[in-house]
Amino acid sequence: MSLSGIGNSSVTDLYTLEAEKKENAASKNDTSKAEETVKNENKNENSAAVYDKRELSADDRKAIVAQLKADQEKRQSQLTDLVHNMLNTQTNTFGQANNIWQFLAKGEYTVDAETQKKAQEAISEDGYWGVKQTSDRIVSFATSLAGNDSKQLEKMRDAFLKGYEKAEKTWGGKLPEISKKTYDAVLEKFDKLMNPKTEDKAPEKDTVTTTEDGTVVAK
């Protein structure tokens, strides 16, 4: 566009007009972007609302049940493995304490005095591998997995029995007496957890009555 013959005032007005056009265009563009953003946000919110409120399909429910079952089986397997490993260590410690390895290994294996002494301390009444501490650790692990749910505790009890049987197979027969006592202690603790003792009934309060002749009697 030629500016010849146009006054300074007209030129200024022309530039002002062009600037206003650009500003209006930019403003319109920003408004369109803002509206688009709001639409997208509303669309996302509506989509989320629909997703949150939808009913689970049969396949979804099957998947959830399968996952819960897998989690339960994993916890039971963990306890079974724990019991197996703990009882193996307990029996090995018992063997060292009583130097029975020499007999089992046909005289080819002996336990030095220091190892034997430590093993004897470990399987003592208050020892780490004694009946009390070993049974406490087993039950503590079981309750951490099952909580106070009696049905879950029953499954953990079964897992313990499987672990004990597994330890017997590894040992090659019946486990030593210390492990049998541990077995009894664990089952007793499970029984107490699953069948808590009911509170004793509160004694009846004394009642006072008056006989026909006016005698006060307390019962």
XYZ file of C-alpha atoms in Angstrom:
219
model
C 0.000 0.000 0.000
C 1.370 3.441 -1.005
C 1.373 6.093 1.681
C 1.828 9.024 -0.673
C -0.905 11.677 -0.407
C -1.946 10.408 3.019
C -1.523 12.714 5.975
C 0.286 11.860 9.170
C -3.034 11.606 10.962
C -4.350 9.146 8.401
C -1.204 7.027 8.627
C -1.472 6.922 12.405
C -5.103 5.902 12.146
C -4.187 3.148 9.685
C -1.514 1.706 11.956
C -3.902 1.883 14.906
C -6.563 0.040 12.909
C -4.129 -2.717 11.910
C -2.935 -3.095 15.521
C -6.509 -3.395 16.755
C -7.216 -6.090 14.148
C -4.179 -8.106 15.288
C -5.084 -7.678 18.948
C -8.667 -8.773 18.335
C -7.451 -11.792 16.371
C -5.057 -12.770 19.155
C -7.763 -12.298 21.751
C -10.166 -14.439 19.745
C -7.519 -17.127 19.380
C -6.839 -17.161 23.125
C -10.563 -17.381 23.824
C -10.898 -20.355 21.470
C -7.998 -22.129 23.199
C -9.501 -21.473 26.616
C -12.885 -22.815 25.496
C -11.211 -25.900 24.050
C -9.346 -26.502 27.306
C -12.577 -26.260 29.312
C -14.298 -28.667 26.943
C -11.464 -31.167 27.285
C -11.478 -30.898 31.066
C -15.242 -31.406 31.169
C -14.870 -34.357 28.826
C -12.223 -35.914 31.082
C -14.324 -35.342 34.172
C -17.346 -36.924 32.541
C -15.252 -39.870 31.375
C -13.856 -40.357 34.891
C -17.330 -40.149 36.371
C -18.619 -42.769 33.973
C -15.638 -45.041 34.718
C -15.955 -44.694 38.489
C -19.656 -45.465 38.469
C -19.635 -48.322 36.011
C -20.619 -51.762 37.201
C -18.024 -54.517 37.180
C -18.411 -57.053 34.416
C -18.336 -60.788 34.990
C -14.778 -60.917 33.633
C -13.699 -58.109 35.979
C -15.108 -59.975 38.948
C -13.395 -63.202 37.911
C -10.103 -61.350 37.583
C -10.456 -59.844 41.058
C -11.340 -63.210 42.620
C -8.411 -64.857 40.851
C -6.042 -62.162 42.131
C -7.302 -62.513 45.707
C -6.952 -66.289 45.497
C -3.417 -65.958 44.150
C -2.511 -63.555 46.965
C -3.916 -65.949 49.559
C -2.029 -68.909 48.107
C 1.153 -66.835 48.063
C 0.799 -65.997 51.766
C 0.166 -69.645 52.642
C 3.161 -70.703 50.579
C 5.317 -68.137 52.381
C 4.356 -69.585 55.761
C 4.899 -73.153 54.568
C 8.392 -72.291 53.345
C 9.136 -70.390 56.552
C 8.118 -73.357 58.712
C 10.107 -75.753 56.557
C 13.252 -73.647 56.767
C 12.900 -72.886 60.475
C 12.344 -76.505 61.456
C 15.248 -77.602 59.287
C 17.499 -75.166 61.105
C 16.085 -76.238 64.448
C 16.729 -79.922 63.758
C 20.214 -79.193 62.451
C 20.959 -77.205 65.595
C 19.542 -80.032 67.671
C 21.844 -82.432 65.828
C 24.865 -80.290 66.569
C 23.882 -79.925 70.210
C 23.585 -83.654 70.681
C 26.368 -84.625 68.284
C 24.088 -87.038 66.453
C 25.727 -86.212 63.143
C 28.540 -88.611 63.928
C 26.023 -91.439 63.991
C 24.098 -90.221 60.913
C 27.279 -89.724 58.930
C 28.693 -93.062 60.039
C 31.463 -91.464 62.032
C 32.680 -89.248 59.222
C 31.435 -86.008 60.762
C 31.987 -84.576 64.209
C 31.025 -81.329 65.952
C 33.645 -79.315 67.775
C 33.042 -78.429 71.424
C 32.394 -74.720 70.830
C 29.815 -75.362 68.106
C 28.119 -77.957 70.265
C 27.916 -75.551 73.214
C 26.386 -72.770 71.109
C 23.888 -75.208 69.656
C 22.879 -76.401 73.117
C 22.258 -72.817 74.176
C 20.247 -72.148 71.007
C 17.834 -75.024 71.625
C 17.504 -74.431 75.366
C 14.167 -73.393 76.893
C 14.889 -69.701 76.339
C 17.108 -70.187 73.288
C 16.474 -68.737 69.848
C 15.752 -72.192 68.413
C 14.000 -73.417 71.537
C 10.335 -74.429 71.533
C 8.981 -71.116 72.823
C 10.807 -68.686 70.558
C 10.466 -70.842 67.456
C 6.725 -71.347 67.925
C 6.284 -67.647 68.709
C 7.994 -66.623 65.477
C 5.905 -69.018 63.407
C 2.602 -67.844 64.865
C 3.655 -64.195 64.723
C 4.358 -64.511 61.018
C 1.038 -66.287 60.472
C -0.949 -63.587 62.265
C 0.857 -60.836 60.362
C -0.488 -62.429 57.181
C -3.954 -63.380 58.406
C -4.729 -60.776 61.037
C -7.564 -61.745 63.375
C -9.648 -63.389 60.654
C -10.466 -66.878 61.908
C -10.909 -68.275 58.392
C -7.542 -66.933 57.314
C -5.947 -68.256 60.487
C -7.360 -71.680 59.670
C -5.634 -71.542 56.293
C -2.399 -70.456 57.948
C -2.723 -73.383 60.340
C -2.985 -75.705 57.335
C 0.054 -74.009 55.809
C 1.992 -74.709 59.009
C 1.048 -78.391 58.858
C 2.264 -78.570 55.266
C 5.526 -76.925 56.273
C 5.996 -79.449 59.069
C 5.375 -82.375 56.718
C 7.814 -80.864 54.240
C 10.449 -80.621 56.960
C 9.911 -84.283 57.849
C 10.508 -85.294 54.242
C 13.696 -83.263 54.171
C 14.822 -84.814 57.443
C 13.953 -88.278 56.207
C 11.468 -89.252 58.910
C 9.994 -88.063 62.168
C 11.583 -84.880 63.447
C 13.402 -84.762 66.816
C 11.455 -84.302 70.032
C 12.182 -80.571 70.152
C 10.406 -80.099 66.819
C 7.452 -82.204 67.964
C 7.132 -79.979 71.039
C 7.320 -76.938 68.779
C 4.569 -78.476 66.656
C 2.322 -78.902 69.714
C 3.079 -75.364 70.922
C 2.213 -73.823 67.554
C -1.108 -75.684 67.319
C -1.983 -74.677 70.865
C -1.338 -71.015 70.030
C -3.415 -71.285 66.874
C -6.273 -72.792 68.901
C -6.167 -69.885 71.335
C -6.243 -67.374 68.495
C -9.061 -69.092 66.644
C -11.099 -69.963 69.715
C -10.512 -67.195 72.232
C -11.626 -67.981 75.741
C -14.953 -66.385 76.509
C -15.054 -63.945 79.372
C -16.249 -65.426 82.588
C -19.702 -64.314 83.472
C -19.784 -61.530 86.016
C -20.997 -62.724 89.414
C -24.568 -61.929 90.171
C -25.081 -58.906 92.359
C -26.346 -59.414 95.868
C -30.086 -58.904 96.169
C -31.910 -57.944 99.327
C -35.367 -59.239 100.109
C -37.696 -58.984 103.035
C -39.631 -61.976 104.392
C -43.218 -61.861 105.615
C -42.134 -61.452 109.204
C -40.001 -58.428 108.284
C -36.609 -60.202 108.272
C -34.122 -58.755 105.726
C -32.297 -61.445 103.757
C -29.359 -60.854 101.413
C -28.769 -63.251 98.536
